[in-house]
Amino acid sequence: MQSFISTKRFSDNKHFPHGFARSGDFTKAEANLLEAHGQSLQALASCLTSPATAEEHQFLAVCQGSRPPVTPLEKVWAKYQRLLDQKKRVFTVCDDWLQLRSAGQRFDEPDDSSDD
């Protein structure tokens, strides 16, 4: 019996709209593993399916935190979950940027308000 059988490709358009390979977070090999087996991994991790093999039982132990990831599939799923948990941060040049922008000020033109 084979482990982690998926009938369709896995994708996450919400968090990785351009695909896993183009996200810059995964190697090509990791992206291929996620796409090929992600449906099965997600179903097992969310308890939608029951583990059928020893490898799938070990994967569940990794998901529950009772075992560190060892296999490439376990490692890539742990990485995927870690990336989902990270918050995206947006940095601006200055604190008042949104206020200045909403006021209609432009920064690409010199200020002509002062008369020399």
JSON list of N, CA and C in Angstrom, two decimals, residues 39-51 60:
[
{"chain": "A", "resi": 39, "resn": "GLN", "atom": "N", "xyz": [-2.71, 17.48, -1.15]},
{"chain": "A", "resi": 39, "resn": "GLN", "atom": "CA", "xyz": [-4.11, 17.15, -0.87]},
{"chain": "A", "resi": 39, "resn": "GLN", "atom": "C", "xyz": [-4.21, 16.08, 0.21]},
{"chain": "A", "resi": 40, "resn": "SER", "atom": "N", "xyz": [-3.40, 15.05, 0.08]},
{"chain": "A", "resi": 40, "resn": "SER", "atom": "CA", "xyz": [-3.39, 13.97, 1.05]},
{"chain": "A", "resi": 40, "resn": "SER", "atom": "C", "xyz": [-2.86, 14.44, 2.40]},
{"chain": "A", "resi": 41, "resn": "LEU", "atom": "N", "xyz": [-1.81, 15.23, 2.39]},
{"chain": "A", "resi": 41, "resn": "LEU", "atom": "CA", "xyz": [-1.23, 15.74, 3.63]},
{"chain": "A", "resi": 41, "resn": "LEU", "atom": "C", "xyz": [-2.23, 16.62, 4.37]},
{"chain": "A", "resi": 42, "resn": "GLN", "atom": "N", "xyz": [-2.93, 17.48, 3.63]},
{"chain": "A", "resi": 42, "resn": "GLN", "atom": "CA", "xyz": [-3.90, 18.36, 4.26]},
{"chain": "A", "resi": 42, "resn": "GLN", "atom": "C", "xyz": [-5.08, 17.57, 4.84]},
{"chain": "A", "resi": 43, "resn": "ALA", "atom": "N", "xyz": [-5.53, 16.56, 4.11]},
{"chain": "A", "resi": 43, "resn": "ALA", "atom": "CA", "xyz": [-6.64, 15.73, 4.59]},
{"chain": "A", "resi": 43, "resn": "ALA", "atom": "C", "xyz": [-6.25, 14.98, 5.86]},
{"chain": "A", "resi": 44, "resn": "LEU", "atom": "N", "xyz": [-5.03, 14.47, 5.90]},
{"chain": "A", "resi": 44, "resn": "LEU", "atom": "CA", "xyz": [-4.56, 13.78, 7.10]},
{"chain": "A", "resi": 44, "resn": "LEU", "atom": "C", "xyz": [-4.38, 14.75, 8.27]},
{"chain": "A", "resi": 45, "resn": "ALA", "atom": "N", "xyz": [-3.76, 15.89, 8.01]},
{"chain": "A", "resi": 45, "resn": "ALA", "atom": "CA", "xyz": [-3.49, 16.86, 9.07]},
{"chain": "A", "resi": 45, "resn": "ALA", "atom": "C", "xyz": [-4.77, 17.42, 9.68]},
{"chain": "A", "resi": 46, "resn": "SER", "atom": "N", "xyz": [-5.82, 17.54, 8.87]},
{"chain": "A", "resi": 46, "resn": "SER", "atom": "CA", "xyz": [-7.08, 18.08, 9.37]},
{"chain": "A", "resi": 46, "resn": "SER", "atom": "C", "xyz": [-8.06, 16.98, 9.77]},
{"chain": "A", "resi": 47, "resn": "CYS", "atom": "N", "xyz": [-7.58, 15.74, 9.82]},
{"chain": "A", "resi": 47, "resn": "CYS", "atom": "CA", "xyz": [-8.37, 14.57, 10.24]},
{"chain": "A", "resi": 47, "resn": "CYS", "atom": "C", "xyz": [-9.58, 14.31, 9.35]},
{"chain": "A", "resi": 48, "resn": "LEU", "atom": "N", "xyz": [-9.50, 14.68, 8.08]},
{"chain": "A", "resi": 48, "resn": "LEU", "atom": "CA", "xyz": [-10.56, 14.35, 7.13]},
{"chain": "A", "resi": 48, "resn": "LEU", "atom": "C", "xyz": [-10.45, 12.91, 6.66]},
{"chain": "A", "resi": 49, "resn": "THR", "atom": "N", "xyz": [-9.23, 12.38, 6.70]},
{"chain": "A", "resi": 49, "resn": "THR", "atom": "CA", "xyz": [-8.99, 10.97, 6.38]},
{"chain": "A", "resi": 49, "resn": "THR", "atom": "C", "xyz": [-8.19, 10.35, 7.52]},
{"chain": "A", "resi": 50, "resn": "SER", "atom": "N", "xyz": [-8.26, 9.05, 7.60]},
{"chain": "A", "resi": 50, "resn": "SER", "atom": "CA", "xyz": [-7.52, 8.33, 8.63]},
{"chain": "A", "resi": 50, "resn": "SER", "atom": "C", "xyz": [-6.22, 7.80, 8.04]},
{"chain": "A", "resi": 51, "resn": "PRO", "atom": "N", "xyz": [-5.17, 7.75, 8.85]},
{"chain": "A", "resi": 51, "resn": "PRO", "atom": "CA", "xyz": [-3.90, 7.21, 8.36]},
{"chain": "A", "resi": 51, "resn": "PRO", "atom": "C", "xyz": [-4.04, 5.72, 8.04]},
{"chain": "A", "resi": 60, "resn": "LEU", "atom": "N", "xyz": [1.19, 12.18, 11.13]},
{"chain": "A", "resi": 60, "resn": "LEU", "atom": "CA", "xyz": [0.25, 12.74, 12.11]},
{"chain": "A", "resi": 60, "resn": "LEU", "atom": "C", "xyz": [0.94, 13.09, 13.42]}
]
